[in-house]
PDB file of C-alpha atoms in Angstrom:
ATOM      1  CA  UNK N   1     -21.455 -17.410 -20.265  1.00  0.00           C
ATOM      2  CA  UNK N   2     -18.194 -15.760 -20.733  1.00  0.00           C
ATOM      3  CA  UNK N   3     -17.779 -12.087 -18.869  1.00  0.00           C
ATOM      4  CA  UNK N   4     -16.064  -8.706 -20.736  1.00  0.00           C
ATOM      5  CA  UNK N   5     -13.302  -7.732 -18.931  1.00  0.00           C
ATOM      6  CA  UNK N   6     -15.591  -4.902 -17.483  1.00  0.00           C
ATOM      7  CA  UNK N   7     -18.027  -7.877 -15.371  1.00  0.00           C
ATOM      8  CA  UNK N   8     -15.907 -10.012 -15.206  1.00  0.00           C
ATOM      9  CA  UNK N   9     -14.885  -8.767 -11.294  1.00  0.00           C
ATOM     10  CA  UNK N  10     -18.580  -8.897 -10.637  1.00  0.00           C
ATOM     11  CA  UNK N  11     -18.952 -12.719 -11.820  1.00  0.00           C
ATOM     12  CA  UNK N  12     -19.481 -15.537  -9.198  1.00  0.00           C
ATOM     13  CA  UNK N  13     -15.183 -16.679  -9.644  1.00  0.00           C
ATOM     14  CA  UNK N  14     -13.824 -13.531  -8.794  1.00  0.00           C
ATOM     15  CA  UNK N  15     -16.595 -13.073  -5.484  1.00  0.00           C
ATOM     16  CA  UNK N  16     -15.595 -16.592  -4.245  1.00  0.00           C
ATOM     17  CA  UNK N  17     -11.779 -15.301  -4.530  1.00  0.00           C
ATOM     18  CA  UNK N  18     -12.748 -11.973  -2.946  1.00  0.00           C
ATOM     19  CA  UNK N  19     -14.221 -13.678  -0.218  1.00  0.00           C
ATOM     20  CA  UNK N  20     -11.087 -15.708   0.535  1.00  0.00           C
ATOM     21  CA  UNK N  21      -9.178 -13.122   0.208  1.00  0.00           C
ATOM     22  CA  UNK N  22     -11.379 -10.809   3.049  1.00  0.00           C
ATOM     23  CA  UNK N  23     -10.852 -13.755   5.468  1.00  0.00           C
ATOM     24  CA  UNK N  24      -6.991 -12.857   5.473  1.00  0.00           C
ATOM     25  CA  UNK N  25      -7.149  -9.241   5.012  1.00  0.00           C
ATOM     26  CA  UNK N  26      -9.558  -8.425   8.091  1.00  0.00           C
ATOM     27  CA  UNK N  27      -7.114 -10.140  10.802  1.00  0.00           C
ATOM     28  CA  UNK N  28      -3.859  -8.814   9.251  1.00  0.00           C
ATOM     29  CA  UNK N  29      -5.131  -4.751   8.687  1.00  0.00           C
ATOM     30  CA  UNK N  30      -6.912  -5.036  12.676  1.00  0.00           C
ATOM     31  CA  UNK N  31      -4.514  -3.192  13.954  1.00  0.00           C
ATOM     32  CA  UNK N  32      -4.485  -0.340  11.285  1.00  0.00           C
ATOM     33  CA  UNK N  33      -5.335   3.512  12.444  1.00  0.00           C
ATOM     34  CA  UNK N  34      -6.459   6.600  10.692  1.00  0.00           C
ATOM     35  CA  UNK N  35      -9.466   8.948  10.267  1.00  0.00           C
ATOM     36  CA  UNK N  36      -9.564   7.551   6.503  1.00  0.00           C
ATOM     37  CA  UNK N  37      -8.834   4.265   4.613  1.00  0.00           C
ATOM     38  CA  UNK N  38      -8.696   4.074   0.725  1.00  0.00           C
ATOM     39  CA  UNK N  39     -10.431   1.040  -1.161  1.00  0.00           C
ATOM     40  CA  UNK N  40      -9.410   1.058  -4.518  1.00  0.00           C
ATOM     41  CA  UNK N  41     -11.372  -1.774  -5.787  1.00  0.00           C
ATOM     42  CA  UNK N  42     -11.663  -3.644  -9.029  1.00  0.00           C
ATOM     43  CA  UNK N  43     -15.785  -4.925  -8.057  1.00  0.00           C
ATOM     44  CA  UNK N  44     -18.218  -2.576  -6.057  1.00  0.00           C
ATOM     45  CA  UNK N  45     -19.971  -5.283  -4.881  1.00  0.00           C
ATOM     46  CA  UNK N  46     -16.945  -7.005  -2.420  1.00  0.00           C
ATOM     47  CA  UNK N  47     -16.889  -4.304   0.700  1.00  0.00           C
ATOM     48  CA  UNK N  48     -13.703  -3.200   2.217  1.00  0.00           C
ATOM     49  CA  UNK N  49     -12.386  -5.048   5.361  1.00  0.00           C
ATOM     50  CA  UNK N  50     -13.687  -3.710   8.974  1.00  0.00           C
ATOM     51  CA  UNK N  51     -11.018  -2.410  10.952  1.00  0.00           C
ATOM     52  CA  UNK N  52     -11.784  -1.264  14.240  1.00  0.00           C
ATOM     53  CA  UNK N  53      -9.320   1.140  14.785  1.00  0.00           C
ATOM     54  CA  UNK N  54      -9.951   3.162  11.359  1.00  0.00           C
ATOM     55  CA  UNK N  55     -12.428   5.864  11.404  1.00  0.00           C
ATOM     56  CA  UNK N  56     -13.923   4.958   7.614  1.00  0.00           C
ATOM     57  CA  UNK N  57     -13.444   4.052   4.206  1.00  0.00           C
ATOM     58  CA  UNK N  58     -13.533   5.753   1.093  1.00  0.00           C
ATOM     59  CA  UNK N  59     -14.506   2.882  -1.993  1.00  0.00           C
ATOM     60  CA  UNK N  60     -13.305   3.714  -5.516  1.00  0.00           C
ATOM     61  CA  UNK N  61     -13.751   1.686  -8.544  1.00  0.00           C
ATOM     62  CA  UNK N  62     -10.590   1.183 -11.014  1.00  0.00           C
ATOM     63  CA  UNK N  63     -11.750   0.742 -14.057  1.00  0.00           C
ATOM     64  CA  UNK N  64      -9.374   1.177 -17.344  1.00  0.00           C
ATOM     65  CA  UNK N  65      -9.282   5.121 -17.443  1.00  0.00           C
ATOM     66  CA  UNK N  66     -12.281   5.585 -15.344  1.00  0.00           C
ATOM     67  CA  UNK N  67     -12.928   5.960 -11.499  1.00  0.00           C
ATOM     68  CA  UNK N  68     -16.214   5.801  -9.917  1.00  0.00           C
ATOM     69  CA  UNK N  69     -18.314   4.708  -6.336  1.00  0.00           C
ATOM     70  CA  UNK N  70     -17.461   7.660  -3.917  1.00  0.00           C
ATOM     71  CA  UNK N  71     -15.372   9.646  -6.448  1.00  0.00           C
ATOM     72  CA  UNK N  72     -15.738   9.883 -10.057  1.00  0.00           C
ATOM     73  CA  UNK N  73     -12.565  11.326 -11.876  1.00  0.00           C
ATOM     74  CA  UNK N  74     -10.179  10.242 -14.450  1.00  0.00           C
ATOM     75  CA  UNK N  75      -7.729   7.804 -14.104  1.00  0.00           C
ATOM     76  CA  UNK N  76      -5.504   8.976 -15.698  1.00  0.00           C
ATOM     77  CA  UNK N  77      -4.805  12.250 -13.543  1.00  0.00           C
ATOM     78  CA  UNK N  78      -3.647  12.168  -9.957  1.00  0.00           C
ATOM     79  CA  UNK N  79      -5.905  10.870  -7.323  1.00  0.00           C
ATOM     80  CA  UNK N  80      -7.706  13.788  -5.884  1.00  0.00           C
ATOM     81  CA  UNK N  81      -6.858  13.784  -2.480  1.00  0.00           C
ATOM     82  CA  UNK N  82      -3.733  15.814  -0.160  1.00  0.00           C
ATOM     83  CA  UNK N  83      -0.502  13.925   0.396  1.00  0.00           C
ATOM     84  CA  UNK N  84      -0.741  11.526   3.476  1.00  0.00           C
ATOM     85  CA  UNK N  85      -4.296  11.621   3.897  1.00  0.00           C
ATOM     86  CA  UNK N  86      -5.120   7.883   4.343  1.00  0.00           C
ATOM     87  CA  UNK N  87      -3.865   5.939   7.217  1.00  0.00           C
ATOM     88  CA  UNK N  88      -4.524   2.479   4.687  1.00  0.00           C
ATOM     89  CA  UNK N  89      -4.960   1.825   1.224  1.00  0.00           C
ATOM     90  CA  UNK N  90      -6.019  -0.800  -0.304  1.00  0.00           C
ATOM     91  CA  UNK N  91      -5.441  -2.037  -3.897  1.00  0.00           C
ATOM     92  CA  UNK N  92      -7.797  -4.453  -4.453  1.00  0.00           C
ATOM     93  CA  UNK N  93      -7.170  -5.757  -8.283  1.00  0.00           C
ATOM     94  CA  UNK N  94      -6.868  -2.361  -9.012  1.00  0.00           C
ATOM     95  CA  UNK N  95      -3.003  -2.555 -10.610  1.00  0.00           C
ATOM     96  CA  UNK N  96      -5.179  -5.175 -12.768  1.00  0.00           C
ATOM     97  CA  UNK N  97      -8.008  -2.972 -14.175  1.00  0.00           C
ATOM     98  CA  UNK N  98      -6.396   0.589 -14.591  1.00  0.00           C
ATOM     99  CA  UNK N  99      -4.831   1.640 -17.843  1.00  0.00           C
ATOM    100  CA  UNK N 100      -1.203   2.856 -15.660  1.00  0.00           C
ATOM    101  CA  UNK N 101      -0.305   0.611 -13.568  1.00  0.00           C
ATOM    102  CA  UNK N 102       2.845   2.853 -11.717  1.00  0.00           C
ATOM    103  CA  UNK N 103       0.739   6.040 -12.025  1.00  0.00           C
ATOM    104  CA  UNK N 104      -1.498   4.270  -9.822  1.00  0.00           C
ATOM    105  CA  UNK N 105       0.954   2.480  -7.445  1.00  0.00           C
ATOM    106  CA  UNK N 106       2.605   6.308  -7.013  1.00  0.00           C
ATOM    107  CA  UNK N 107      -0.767   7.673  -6.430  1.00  0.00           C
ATOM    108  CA  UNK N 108      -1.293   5.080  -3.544  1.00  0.00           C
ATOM    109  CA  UNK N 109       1.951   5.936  -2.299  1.00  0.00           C
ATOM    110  CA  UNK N 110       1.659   9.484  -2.120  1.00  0.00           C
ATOM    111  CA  UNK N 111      -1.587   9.598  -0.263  1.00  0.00           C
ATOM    112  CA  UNK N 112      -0.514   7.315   1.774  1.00  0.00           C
ATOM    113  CA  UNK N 113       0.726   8.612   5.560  1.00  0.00           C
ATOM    114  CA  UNK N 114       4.008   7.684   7.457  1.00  0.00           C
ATOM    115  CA  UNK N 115       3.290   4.769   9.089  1.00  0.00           C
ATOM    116  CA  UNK N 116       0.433   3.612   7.116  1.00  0.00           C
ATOM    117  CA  UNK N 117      -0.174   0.049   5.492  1.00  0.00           C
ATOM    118  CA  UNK N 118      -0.363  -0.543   2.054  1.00  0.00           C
ATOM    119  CA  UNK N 119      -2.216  -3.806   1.035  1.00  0.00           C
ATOM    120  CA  UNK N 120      -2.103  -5.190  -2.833  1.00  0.00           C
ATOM    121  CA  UNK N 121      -4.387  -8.289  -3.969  1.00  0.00           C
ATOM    122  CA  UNK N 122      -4.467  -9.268  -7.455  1.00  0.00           C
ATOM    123  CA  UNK N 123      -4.656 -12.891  -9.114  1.00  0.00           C
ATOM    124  CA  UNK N 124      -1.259 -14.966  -9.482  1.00  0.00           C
ATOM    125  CA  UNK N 125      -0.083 -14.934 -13.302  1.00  0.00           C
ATOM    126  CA  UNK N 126       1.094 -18.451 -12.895  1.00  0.00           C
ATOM    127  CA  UNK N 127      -1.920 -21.425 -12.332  1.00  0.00           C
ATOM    128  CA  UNK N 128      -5.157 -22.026 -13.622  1.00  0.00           C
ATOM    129  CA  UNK N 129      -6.640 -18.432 -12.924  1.00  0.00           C
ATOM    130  CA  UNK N 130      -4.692 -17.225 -15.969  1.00  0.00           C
ATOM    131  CA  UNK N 131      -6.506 -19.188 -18.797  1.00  0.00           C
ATOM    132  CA  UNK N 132      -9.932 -18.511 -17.048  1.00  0.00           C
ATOM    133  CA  UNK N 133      -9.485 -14.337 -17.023  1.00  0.00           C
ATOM    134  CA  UNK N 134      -8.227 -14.634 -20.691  1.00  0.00           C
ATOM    135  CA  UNK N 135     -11.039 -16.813 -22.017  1.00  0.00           C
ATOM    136  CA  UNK N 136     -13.863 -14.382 -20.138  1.00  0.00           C
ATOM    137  CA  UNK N 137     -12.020 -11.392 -20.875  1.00  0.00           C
ATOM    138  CA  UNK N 138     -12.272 -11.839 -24.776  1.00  0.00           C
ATOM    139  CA  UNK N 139     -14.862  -9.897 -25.463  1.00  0.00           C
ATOM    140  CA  UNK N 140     -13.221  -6.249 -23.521  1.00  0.00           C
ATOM    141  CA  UNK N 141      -9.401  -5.735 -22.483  1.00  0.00           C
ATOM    142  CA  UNK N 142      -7.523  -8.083 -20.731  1.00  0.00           C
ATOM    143  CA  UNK N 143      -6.960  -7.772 -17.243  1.00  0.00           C
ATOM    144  CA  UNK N 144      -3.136  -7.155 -16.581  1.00  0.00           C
ATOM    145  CA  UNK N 145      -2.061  -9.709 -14.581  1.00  0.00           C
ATOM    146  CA  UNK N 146       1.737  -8.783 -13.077  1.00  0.00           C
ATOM    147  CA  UNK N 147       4.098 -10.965 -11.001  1.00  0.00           C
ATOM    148  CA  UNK N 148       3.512 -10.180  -7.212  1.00  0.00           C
ATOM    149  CA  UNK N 149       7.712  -9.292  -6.928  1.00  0.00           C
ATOM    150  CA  UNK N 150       7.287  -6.493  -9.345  1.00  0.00           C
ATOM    151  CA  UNK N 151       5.076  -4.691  -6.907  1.00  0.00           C
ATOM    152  CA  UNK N 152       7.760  -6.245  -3.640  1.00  0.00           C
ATOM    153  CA  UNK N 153      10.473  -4.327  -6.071  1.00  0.00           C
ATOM    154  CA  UNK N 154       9.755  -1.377  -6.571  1.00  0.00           C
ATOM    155  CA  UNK N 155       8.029  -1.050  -3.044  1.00  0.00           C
ATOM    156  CA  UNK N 156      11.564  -1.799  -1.659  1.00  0.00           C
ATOM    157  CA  UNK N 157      12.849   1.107  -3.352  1.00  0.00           C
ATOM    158  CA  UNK N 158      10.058   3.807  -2.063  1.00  0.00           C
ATOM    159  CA  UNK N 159      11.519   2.647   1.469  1.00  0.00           C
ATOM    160  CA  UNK N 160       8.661   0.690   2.578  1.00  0.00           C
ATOM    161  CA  UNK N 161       9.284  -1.988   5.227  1.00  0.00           C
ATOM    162  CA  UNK N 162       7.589  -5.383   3.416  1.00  0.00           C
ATOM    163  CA  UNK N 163       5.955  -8.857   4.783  1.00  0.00           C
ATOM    164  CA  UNK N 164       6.583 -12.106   2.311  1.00  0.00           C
ATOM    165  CA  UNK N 165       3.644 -11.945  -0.749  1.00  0.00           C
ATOM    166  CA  UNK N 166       1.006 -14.316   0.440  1.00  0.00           C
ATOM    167  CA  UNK N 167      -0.969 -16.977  -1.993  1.00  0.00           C
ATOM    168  CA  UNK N 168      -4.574 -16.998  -1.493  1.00  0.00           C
ATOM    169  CA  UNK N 169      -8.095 -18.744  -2.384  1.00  0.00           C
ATOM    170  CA  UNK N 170      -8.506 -21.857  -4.645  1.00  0.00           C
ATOM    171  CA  UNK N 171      -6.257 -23.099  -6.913  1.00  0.00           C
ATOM    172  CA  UNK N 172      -8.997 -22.712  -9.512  1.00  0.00           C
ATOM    173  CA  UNK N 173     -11.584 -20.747 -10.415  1.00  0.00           C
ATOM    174  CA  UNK N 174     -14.847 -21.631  -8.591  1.00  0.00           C
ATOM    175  CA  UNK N 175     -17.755 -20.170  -8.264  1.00  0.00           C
ATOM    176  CA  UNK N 176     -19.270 -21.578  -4.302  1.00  0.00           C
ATOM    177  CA  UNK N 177     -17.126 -24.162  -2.416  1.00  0.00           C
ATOM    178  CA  UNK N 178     -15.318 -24.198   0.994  1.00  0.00           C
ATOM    179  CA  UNK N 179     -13.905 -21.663   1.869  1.00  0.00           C
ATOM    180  CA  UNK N 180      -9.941 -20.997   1.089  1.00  0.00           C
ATOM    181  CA  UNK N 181      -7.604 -18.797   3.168  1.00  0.00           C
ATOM    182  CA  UNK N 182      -3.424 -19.064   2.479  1.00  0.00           C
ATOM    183  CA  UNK N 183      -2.624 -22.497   0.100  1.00  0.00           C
ATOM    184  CA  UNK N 184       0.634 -22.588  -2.142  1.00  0.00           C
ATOM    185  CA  UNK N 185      -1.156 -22.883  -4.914  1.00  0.00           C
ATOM    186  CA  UNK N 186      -3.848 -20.091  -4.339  1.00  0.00           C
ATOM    187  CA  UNK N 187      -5.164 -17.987  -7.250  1.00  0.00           C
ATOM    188  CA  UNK N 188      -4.510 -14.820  -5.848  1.00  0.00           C
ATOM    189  CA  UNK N 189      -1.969 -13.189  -4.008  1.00  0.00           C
ATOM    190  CA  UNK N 190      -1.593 -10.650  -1.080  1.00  0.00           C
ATOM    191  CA  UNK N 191       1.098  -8.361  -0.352  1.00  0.00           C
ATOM    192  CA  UNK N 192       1.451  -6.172   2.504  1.00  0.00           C
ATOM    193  CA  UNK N 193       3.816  -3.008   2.863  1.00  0.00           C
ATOM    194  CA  UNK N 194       4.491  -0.146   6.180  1.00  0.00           C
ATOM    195  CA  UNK N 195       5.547   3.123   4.582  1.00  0.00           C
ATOM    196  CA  UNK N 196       8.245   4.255   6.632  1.00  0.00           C
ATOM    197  CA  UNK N 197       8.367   7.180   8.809  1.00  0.00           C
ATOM    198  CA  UNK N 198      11.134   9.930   8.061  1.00  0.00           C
ATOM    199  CA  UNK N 199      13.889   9.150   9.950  1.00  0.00           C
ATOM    200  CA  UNK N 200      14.733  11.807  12.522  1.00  0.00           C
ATOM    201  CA  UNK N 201      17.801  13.662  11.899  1.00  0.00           C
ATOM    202  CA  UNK N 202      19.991  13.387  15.174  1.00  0.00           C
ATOM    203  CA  UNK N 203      21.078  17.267  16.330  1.00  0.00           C
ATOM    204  CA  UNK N 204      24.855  17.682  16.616  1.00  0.00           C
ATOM    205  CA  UNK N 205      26.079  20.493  19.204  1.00  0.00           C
ATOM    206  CA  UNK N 206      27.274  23.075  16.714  1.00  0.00           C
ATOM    207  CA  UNK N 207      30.695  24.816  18.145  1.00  0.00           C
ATOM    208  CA  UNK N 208      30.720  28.740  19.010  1.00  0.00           C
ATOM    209  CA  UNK N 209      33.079  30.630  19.187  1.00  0.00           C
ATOM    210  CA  UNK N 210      33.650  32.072  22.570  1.00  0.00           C
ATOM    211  CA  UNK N 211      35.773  35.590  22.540  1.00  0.00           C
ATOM    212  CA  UNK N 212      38.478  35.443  25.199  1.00  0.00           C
ATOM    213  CA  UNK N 213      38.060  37.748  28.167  1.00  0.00           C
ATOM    214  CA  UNK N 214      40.021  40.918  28.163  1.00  0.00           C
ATOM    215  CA  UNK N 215      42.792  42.193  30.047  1.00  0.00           C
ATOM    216  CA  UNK N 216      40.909  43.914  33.329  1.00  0.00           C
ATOM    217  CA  UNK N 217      37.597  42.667  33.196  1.00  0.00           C
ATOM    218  CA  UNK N 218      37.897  40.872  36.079  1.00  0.00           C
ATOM    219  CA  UNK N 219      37.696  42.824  39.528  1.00  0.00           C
ATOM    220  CA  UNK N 220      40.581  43.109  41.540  1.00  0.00           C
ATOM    221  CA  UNK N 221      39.907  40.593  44.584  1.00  0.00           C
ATOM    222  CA  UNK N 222      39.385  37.742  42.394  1.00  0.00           C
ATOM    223  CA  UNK N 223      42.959  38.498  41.011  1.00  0.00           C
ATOM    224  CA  UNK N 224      44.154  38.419  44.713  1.00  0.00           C
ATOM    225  CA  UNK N 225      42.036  35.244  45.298  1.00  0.00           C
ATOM    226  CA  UNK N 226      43.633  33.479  42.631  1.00  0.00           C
ATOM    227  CA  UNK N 227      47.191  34.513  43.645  1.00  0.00           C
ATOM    228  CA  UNK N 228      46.539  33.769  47.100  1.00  0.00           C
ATOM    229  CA  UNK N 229      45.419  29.830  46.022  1.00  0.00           C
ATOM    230  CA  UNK N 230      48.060  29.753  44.111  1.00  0.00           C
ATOM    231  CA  UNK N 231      50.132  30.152  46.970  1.00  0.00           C
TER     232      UNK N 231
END
């Protein structure tokens, strides 16, 4: 029975891929610290990743112009949260689901601190997953499905230090199975991005002037000292 594009993150395809795609994210974010992590998330129902290091998440659904689960706001505003706040975020299909794609990608990067990983998933626009979201997404908007380089791209020129985008899950869409970690052919895709800390500025001795000493000012036996080891 075909999904709209609002279910279709909750149908039993997109868990198996979310599942997959858990079994790489949890070993390549265990390292990742912070009070807070950010899951902005496409389907409720897939949990963020447990990091050990990271105090706790905060899950928000992406949904067209709507957020929701912890924080309910529009998204088409900024994120409500301070600059740097999250030691991670995640954008899990989100850059799929939201009406503005680089409003969203800018939010992420703003909240995110120095230091701090940024992790994108989202399905490959090239294979077999591409047919299957259009045919169960007839009945609501169309997922937005957007070349993983895009996102390397313009991550490169925010200064953030990236690893190669990963392909992930089955080459098709399946609802139970094995299950599927990194293949070539994988119907999603994973990249990962460090947001640079400011460089440090190096301090330069800065030149003073230093007056001359005047005429006198020095007492009278060092004058004969110096005239004597001059002698």
């Amino acid at each position: 029975m075909p999904h709209p594009a609002s279910d279709i993150y909750d149908s039993p395809q997109i868990g198996k891929l979310l599942a997959d795609e858990a079994r790489v994210l949890g070993p390549l974010l265990t390292r990742c610290t912070g009070e807070h992590g950010l899951h902005l998330t496409a389907a409720l129902q897939a949990p963020a990743p447990a990091i050990p290091l990271l105090g706790h998440w905060a899950t928000v659904r992406v949904a067209g112009a709507a957020l929701g689960g912890d924080v309910k706001a529009s998204g088409l505003e900024r994120l409500p949260f301070v600059d740097d706040a999250f030691g991670v975020v995640l954008l899990r299909h989100a850059l799929e689901t939201t009406s503005r794609q680089d409003n969203l990608l800018d939010e992420a990067i703003r909240i995110l601190a120095p230091g701090g990983m940024l992790a994108i998933t989202g399905i490959h626009p090239v294979g077999l997953w591409s047919p299957w979201v259009a045919r169960h997404s007839s009945r609501g908007p169309r997922p937005r499905l957007t070349w993983p380089w895009w996102w390397s791209q313009r991550l490169v020129r925010d200064d953030f230090e990236l690893s190669m985008p990963r392909r992930l899950g089955s080459p098709w869409p399946r609802a139970s199975g094995s299950p599927f970690a990194e293949t070539v052919l994988g119907g999603g895709y994973l990249l990962l991005a460090r947001k640079k800390r400011p460089t440090a500025l190096p301090l330069r001795p800065r030149p003073v002037a230093v007056p001359a000493p005047m005429s006198g000012t020095f007492a009278s036996g060092a004058r004969r000292n110096a005239r004597q080891n001059l002698s």
